Coordinates of C-alpha atoms and ligand atoms in Angstrom, one line a residue:
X1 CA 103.7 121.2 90.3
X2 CA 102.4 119.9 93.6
X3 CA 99.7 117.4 93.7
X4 CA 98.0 115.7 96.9
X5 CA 97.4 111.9 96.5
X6 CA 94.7 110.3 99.1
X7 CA 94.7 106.6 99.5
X8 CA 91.2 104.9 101.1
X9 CA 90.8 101.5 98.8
X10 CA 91.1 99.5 102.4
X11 CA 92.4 99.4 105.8
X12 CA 94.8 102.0 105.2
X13 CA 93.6 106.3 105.0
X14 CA 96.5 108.0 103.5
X15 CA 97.8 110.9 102.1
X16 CA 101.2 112.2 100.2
X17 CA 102.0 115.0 98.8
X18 CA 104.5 114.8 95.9
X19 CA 106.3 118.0 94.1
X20 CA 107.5 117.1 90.1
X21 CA 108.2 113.6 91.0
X22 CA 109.3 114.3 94.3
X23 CA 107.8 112.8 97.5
X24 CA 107.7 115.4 99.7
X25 CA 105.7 113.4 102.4
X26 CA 103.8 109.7 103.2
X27 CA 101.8 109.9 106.0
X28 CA 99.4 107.1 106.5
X29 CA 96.7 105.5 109.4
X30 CA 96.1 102.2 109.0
X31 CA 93.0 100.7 110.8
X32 CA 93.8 97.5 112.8
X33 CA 91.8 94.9 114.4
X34 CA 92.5 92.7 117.2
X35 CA 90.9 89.5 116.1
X36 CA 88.4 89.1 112.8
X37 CA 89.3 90.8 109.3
X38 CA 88.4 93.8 108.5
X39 CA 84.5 95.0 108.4
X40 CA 84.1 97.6 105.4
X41 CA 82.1 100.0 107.4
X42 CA 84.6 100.4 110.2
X43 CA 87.0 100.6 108.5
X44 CA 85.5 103.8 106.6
X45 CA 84.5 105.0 110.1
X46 CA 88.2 105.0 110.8
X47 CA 89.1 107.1 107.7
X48 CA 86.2 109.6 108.2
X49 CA 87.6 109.8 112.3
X50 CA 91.4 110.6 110.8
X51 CA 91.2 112.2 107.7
X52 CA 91.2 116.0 108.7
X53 CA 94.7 114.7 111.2
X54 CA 96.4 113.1 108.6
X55 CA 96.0 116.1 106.2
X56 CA 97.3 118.5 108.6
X57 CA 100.1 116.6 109.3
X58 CA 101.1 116.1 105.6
X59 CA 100.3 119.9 104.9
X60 CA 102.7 120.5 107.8
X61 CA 105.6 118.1 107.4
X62 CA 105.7 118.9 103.6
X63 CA 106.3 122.6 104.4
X64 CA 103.4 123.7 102.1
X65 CA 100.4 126.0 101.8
X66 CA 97.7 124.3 101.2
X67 CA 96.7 126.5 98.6
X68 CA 100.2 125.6 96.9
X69 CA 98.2 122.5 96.0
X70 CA 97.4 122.2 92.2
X71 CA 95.6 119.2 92.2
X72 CA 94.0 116.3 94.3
X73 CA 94.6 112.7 93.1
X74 CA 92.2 110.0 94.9
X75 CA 91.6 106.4 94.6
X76 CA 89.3 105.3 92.2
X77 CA 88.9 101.8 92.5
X78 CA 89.2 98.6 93.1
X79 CA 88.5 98.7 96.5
X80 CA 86.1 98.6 99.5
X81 CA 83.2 101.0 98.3
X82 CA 82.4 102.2 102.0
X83 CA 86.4 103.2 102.3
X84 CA 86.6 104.1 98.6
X85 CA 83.8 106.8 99.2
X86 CA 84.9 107.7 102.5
X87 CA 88.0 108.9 100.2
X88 CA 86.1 110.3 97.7
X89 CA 83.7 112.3 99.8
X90 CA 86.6 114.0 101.7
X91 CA 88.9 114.6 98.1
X92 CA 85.6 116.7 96.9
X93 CA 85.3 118.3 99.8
X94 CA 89.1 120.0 99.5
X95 CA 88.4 120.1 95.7
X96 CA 85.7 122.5 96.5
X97 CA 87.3 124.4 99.0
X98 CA 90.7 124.9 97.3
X99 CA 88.8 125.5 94.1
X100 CA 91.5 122.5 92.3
X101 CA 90.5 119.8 90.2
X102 CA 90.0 116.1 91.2
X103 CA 92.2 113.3 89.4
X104 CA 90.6 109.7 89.6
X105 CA 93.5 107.0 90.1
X106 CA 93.5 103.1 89.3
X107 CA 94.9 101.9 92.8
X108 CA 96.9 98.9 91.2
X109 CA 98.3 101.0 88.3
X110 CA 99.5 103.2 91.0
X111 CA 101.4 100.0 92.5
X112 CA 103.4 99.9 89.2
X113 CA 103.8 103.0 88.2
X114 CA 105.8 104.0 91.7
X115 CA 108.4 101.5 90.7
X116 CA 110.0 103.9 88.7
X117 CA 111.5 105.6 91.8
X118 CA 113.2 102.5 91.8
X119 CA 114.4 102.7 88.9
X120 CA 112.1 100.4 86.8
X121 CA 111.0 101.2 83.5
X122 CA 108.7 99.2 81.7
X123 CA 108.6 95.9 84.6
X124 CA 106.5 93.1 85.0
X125 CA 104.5 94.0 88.5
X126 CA 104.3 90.7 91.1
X127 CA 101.3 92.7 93.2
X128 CA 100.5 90.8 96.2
X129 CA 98.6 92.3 99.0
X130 CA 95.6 91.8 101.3
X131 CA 92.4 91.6 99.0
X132 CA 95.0 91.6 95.7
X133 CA 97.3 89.3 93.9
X134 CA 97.7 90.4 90.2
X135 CA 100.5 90.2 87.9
X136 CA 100.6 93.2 85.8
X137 CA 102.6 94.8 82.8
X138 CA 102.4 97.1 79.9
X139 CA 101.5 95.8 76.7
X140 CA 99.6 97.1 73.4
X141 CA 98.5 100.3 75.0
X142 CA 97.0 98.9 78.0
X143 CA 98.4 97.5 81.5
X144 CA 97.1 94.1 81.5
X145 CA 96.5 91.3 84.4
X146 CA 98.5 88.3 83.6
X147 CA 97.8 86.0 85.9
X148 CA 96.2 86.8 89.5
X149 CA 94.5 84.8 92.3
X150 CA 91.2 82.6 91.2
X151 CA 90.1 83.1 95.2
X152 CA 91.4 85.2 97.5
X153 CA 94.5 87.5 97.6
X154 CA 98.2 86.1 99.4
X155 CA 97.4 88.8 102.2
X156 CA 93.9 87.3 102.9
X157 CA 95.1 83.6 102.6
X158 CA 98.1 84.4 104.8
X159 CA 95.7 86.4 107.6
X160 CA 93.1 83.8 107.5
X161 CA 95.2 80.9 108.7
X162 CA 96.8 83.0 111.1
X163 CA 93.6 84.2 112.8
X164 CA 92.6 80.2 112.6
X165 CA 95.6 79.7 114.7
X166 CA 95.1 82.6 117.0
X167 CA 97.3 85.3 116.0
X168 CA 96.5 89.3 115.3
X169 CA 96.4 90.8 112.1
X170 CA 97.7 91.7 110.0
X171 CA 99.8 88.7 110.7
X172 CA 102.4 89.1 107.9
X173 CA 105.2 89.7 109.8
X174 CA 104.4 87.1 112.6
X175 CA 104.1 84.1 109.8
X176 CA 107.6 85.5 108.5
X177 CA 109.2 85.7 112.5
X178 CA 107.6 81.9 112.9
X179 CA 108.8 80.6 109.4
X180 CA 112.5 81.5 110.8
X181 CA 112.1 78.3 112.9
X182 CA 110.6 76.2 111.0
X183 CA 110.7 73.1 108.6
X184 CA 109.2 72.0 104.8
X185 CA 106.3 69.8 105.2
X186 CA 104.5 69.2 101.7
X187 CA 101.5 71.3 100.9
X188 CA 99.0 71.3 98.1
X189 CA 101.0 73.7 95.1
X190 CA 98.2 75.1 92.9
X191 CA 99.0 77.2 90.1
X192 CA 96.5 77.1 86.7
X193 CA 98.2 78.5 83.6
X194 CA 99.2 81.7 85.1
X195 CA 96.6 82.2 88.1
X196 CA 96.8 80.6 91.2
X197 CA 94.6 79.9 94.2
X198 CA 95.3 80.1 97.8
X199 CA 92.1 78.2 99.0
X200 CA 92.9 74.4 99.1
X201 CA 96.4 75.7 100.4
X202 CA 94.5 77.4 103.3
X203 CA 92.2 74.3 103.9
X204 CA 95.2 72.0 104.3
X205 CA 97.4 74.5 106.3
X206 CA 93.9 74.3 109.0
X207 CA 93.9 71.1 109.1
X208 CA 97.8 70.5 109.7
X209 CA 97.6 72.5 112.3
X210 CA 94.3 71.0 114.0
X211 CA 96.3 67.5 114.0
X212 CA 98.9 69.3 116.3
X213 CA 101.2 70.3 113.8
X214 CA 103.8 73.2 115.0
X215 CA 102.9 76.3 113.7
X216 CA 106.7 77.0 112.9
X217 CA 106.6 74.7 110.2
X218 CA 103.1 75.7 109.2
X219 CA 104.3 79.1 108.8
X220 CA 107.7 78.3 107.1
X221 CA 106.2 75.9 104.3
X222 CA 103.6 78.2 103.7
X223 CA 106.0 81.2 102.5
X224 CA 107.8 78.4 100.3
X225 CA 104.7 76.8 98.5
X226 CA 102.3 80.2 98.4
X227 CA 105.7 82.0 97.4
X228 CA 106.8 79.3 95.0
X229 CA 103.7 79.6 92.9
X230 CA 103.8 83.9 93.1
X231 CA 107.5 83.2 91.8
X232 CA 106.4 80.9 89.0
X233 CA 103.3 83.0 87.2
X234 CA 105.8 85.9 87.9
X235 CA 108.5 84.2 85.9
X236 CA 106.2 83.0 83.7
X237 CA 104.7 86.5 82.6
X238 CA 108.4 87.5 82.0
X239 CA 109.1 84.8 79.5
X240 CA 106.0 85.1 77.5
X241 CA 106.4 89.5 77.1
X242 CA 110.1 89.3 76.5
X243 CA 110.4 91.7 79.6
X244 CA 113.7 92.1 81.4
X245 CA 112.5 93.6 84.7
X246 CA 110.6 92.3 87.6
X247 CA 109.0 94.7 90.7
X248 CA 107.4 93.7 93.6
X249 CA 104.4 95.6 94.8
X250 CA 101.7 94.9 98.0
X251 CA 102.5 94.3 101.6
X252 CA 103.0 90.9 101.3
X253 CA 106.2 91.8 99.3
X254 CA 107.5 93.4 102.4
X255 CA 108.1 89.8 102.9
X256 CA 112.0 89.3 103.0
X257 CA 111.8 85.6 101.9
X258 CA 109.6 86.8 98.9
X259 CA 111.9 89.2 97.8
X260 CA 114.9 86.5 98.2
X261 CA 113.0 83.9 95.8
X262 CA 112.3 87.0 93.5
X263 CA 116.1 88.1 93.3
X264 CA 117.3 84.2 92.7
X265 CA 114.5 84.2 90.2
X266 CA 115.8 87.2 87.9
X267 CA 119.2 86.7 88.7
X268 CA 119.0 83.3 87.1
X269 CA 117.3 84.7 84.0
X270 CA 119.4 87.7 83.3
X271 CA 116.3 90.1 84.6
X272 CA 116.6 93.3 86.9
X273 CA 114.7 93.1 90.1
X274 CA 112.8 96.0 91.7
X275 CA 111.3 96.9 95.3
X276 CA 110.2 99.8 96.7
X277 CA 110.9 100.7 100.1
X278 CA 108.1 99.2 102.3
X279 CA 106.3 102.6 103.4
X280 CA 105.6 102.6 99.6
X281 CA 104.8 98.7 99.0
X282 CA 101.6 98.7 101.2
X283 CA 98.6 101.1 100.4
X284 CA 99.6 104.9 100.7
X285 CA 98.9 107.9 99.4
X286 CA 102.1 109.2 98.0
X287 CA 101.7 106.1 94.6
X288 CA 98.3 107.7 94.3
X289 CA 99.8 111.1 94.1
X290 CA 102.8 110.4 92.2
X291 CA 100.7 108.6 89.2
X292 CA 98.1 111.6 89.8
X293 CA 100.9 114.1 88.6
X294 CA 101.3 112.2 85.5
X295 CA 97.8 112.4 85.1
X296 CA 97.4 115.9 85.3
X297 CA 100.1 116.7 83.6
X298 CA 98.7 114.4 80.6
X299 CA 95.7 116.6 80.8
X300 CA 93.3 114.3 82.9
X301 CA 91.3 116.2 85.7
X302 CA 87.4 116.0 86.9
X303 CA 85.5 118.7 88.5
X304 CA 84.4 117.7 92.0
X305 CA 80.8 116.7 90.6
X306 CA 81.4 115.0 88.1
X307 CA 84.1 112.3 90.4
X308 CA 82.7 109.0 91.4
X309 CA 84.4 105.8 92.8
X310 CA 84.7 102.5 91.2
X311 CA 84.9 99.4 93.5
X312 CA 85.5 96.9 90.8
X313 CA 87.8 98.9 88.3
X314 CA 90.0 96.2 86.4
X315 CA 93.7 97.6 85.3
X316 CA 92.6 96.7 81.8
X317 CA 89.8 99.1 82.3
X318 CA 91.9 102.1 82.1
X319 CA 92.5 104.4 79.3
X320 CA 96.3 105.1 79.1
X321 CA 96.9 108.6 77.8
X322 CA 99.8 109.7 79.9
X323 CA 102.7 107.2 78.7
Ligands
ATP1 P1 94.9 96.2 98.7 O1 96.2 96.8 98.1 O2 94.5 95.0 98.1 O3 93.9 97.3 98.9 P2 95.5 95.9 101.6 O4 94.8 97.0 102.0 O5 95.3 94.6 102.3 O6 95.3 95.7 100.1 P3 98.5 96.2 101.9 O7 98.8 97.2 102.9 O8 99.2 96.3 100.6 O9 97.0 96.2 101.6 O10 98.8 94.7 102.4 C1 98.4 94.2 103.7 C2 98.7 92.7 103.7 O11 100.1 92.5 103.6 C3 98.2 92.0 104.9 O12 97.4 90.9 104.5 C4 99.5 91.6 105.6 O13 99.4 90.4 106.4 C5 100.5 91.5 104.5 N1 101.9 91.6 104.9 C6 102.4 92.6 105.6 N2 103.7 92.4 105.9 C7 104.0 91.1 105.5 C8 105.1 90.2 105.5 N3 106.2 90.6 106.1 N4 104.9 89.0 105.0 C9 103.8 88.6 104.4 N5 102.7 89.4 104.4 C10 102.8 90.6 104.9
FE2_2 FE1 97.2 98.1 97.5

């Protein structure tokens, strides 16, 4: 079975083609900015500029016809509705034309279920990325939030303070290149029960470096406290379900120190720790695809009409037929 999975929840337009639980191809276009966040409507602009490219190229790179296709998984929600139906409008589009069903995919469930890849098989999901930061497993029928973020997501929090203090985004990778210089100066730690919240965090971090604080140790005691408290609802989450494995999900878990504190954290409690490899931590098609297959296989598909988008799709929404 071969079933194309198209990713358009945010920045990132993507599309993977997977073949019985194979990936056969990841190809993804991420829209950037130089300085500001990221404005819905351009960033749809961007998907609706690429999306014909990046189909070719996976068609081509996967060695396929397209008509070898037997499905088309998209992103359902959460997301961005301008990107989200960007997505949509261009998987009903092929759906019509190849004359193949539609599959409708829960973008964070996707997150998890690509852990098993790696090997996971029924983990506790730390999901950290721009807009989300959810903690999600498997429980009575359902994948359920845990804990999440009362405010913004770590990828947001992380991106804001760096644009405050000049750099690009996404600025990720530049906090982690800074933090490798810095020191630990105390920050406010905010963790409530099993969410936390980033924005006092981000407020303090301004103001440090407004008073002329170096941004090295800005960036370095940021990853430990913001990190710290991920760690904590994370470990938390495993204590209360009894679970034994931990995976890591989100571009912000590209993050090497985040994956260190994760590994010390399971190691030290007899859990398993899981990360994919980062072209399939961030947003990409080949997740949407992968879970898609499942899907399918389970007996979920849509006719093109019928397909819609939904921006504010909770995991615990989901009807789980497929496990
Ligand atoms: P969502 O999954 O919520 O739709 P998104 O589109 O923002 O989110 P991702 O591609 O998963 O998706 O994550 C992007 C975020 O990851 C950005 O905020 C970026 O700064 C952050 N990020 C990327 N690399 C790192 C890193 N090494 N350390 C910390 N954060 C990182
Ligand atoms: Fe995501």
């Amino acid at each position: 079975m071969i079933i194309l999975g198209i990713e358009s929840t945010a920045h990132t337009f993507g599309i993977g083609i997977v073949k019985d639980k194979k990936i056969l191809v990841n190809v993804i276009s991420a829209y950037k900015t130089e300085k500001g966040g990221i404005i819905p409507m351009e960033a749809a602009k961007h998907h609706a500029e690429v999306s014909e490219v990046i189909l070719n190229e996976a068609i081509n790179l996967a060695k396929i016809r397209i008509n070898d296709i037997d499905a088309i998984a998209y992103s359902h929600g959460p997301g961005l509705a301008p990107c989200l139906l960007e997505g949509l409008k261009f998987a009903k589009k092929l759906s019509e034309k190849l004359n193949k069903p539609l599959i409708p995919v829960n973008h964070c469930i996707a997150h998890l279920e690509i852990g098993e890849l790696t090997g996971a098989k029924d983990p506790v999901l730390l999901y950290a990325s721009g807009a989300n930061t959810q903690i999600i497993s498997y429980s009575a029928g359902k994948y359920r939030i845990f804990g999440e973020t009362l405010d913004i997501g770590t990828g947001n929090f992380i991106d804001t303070f760096a644009r405050h203090c000049g750099l690009g985004f996404p600025a990720g990778p530049k906090i982690e290149q800074l933090a490798k210089n810095g020191k630990y100066i105390e920050l406010p730690y905010s963790i409530k029960g099993m969410d936390v919240a980033f924005s006092g965090l981000l407020t303090n971090l301004k103001q440090k470096y407004d008073k002329g604080e170096k941004i090295e140790n800005l960036a370095y005691s940021l990853q430990e406290t913001a990190f710290s408290m991920l760690i904590e609802a994370a470990e938390r989450a495993l204590a209360h379900l009894n679970k034994k494995e931990l995976l890591l999900g989100g571009g912000v878990a590209c993050n090497s120190r985040l994956q260190e504190m994760a590994k010390i954290m399971c190691f030290e409690r007899g859990a398993k720790f899981f990360c994919p490899p980062n072209d399939l931590l961030t947003d990409n098609g080949a997740m949407i695809a992968y879970l898609g297959e499942k899907m399918f296989k389970a007996g979920i598909s849509i006719a093109p009409e019928k397909a819609n988008i939904n921006p504010r799709e909770r995991t615990d929404d989901v009807e789980i037929s497929w496990k």
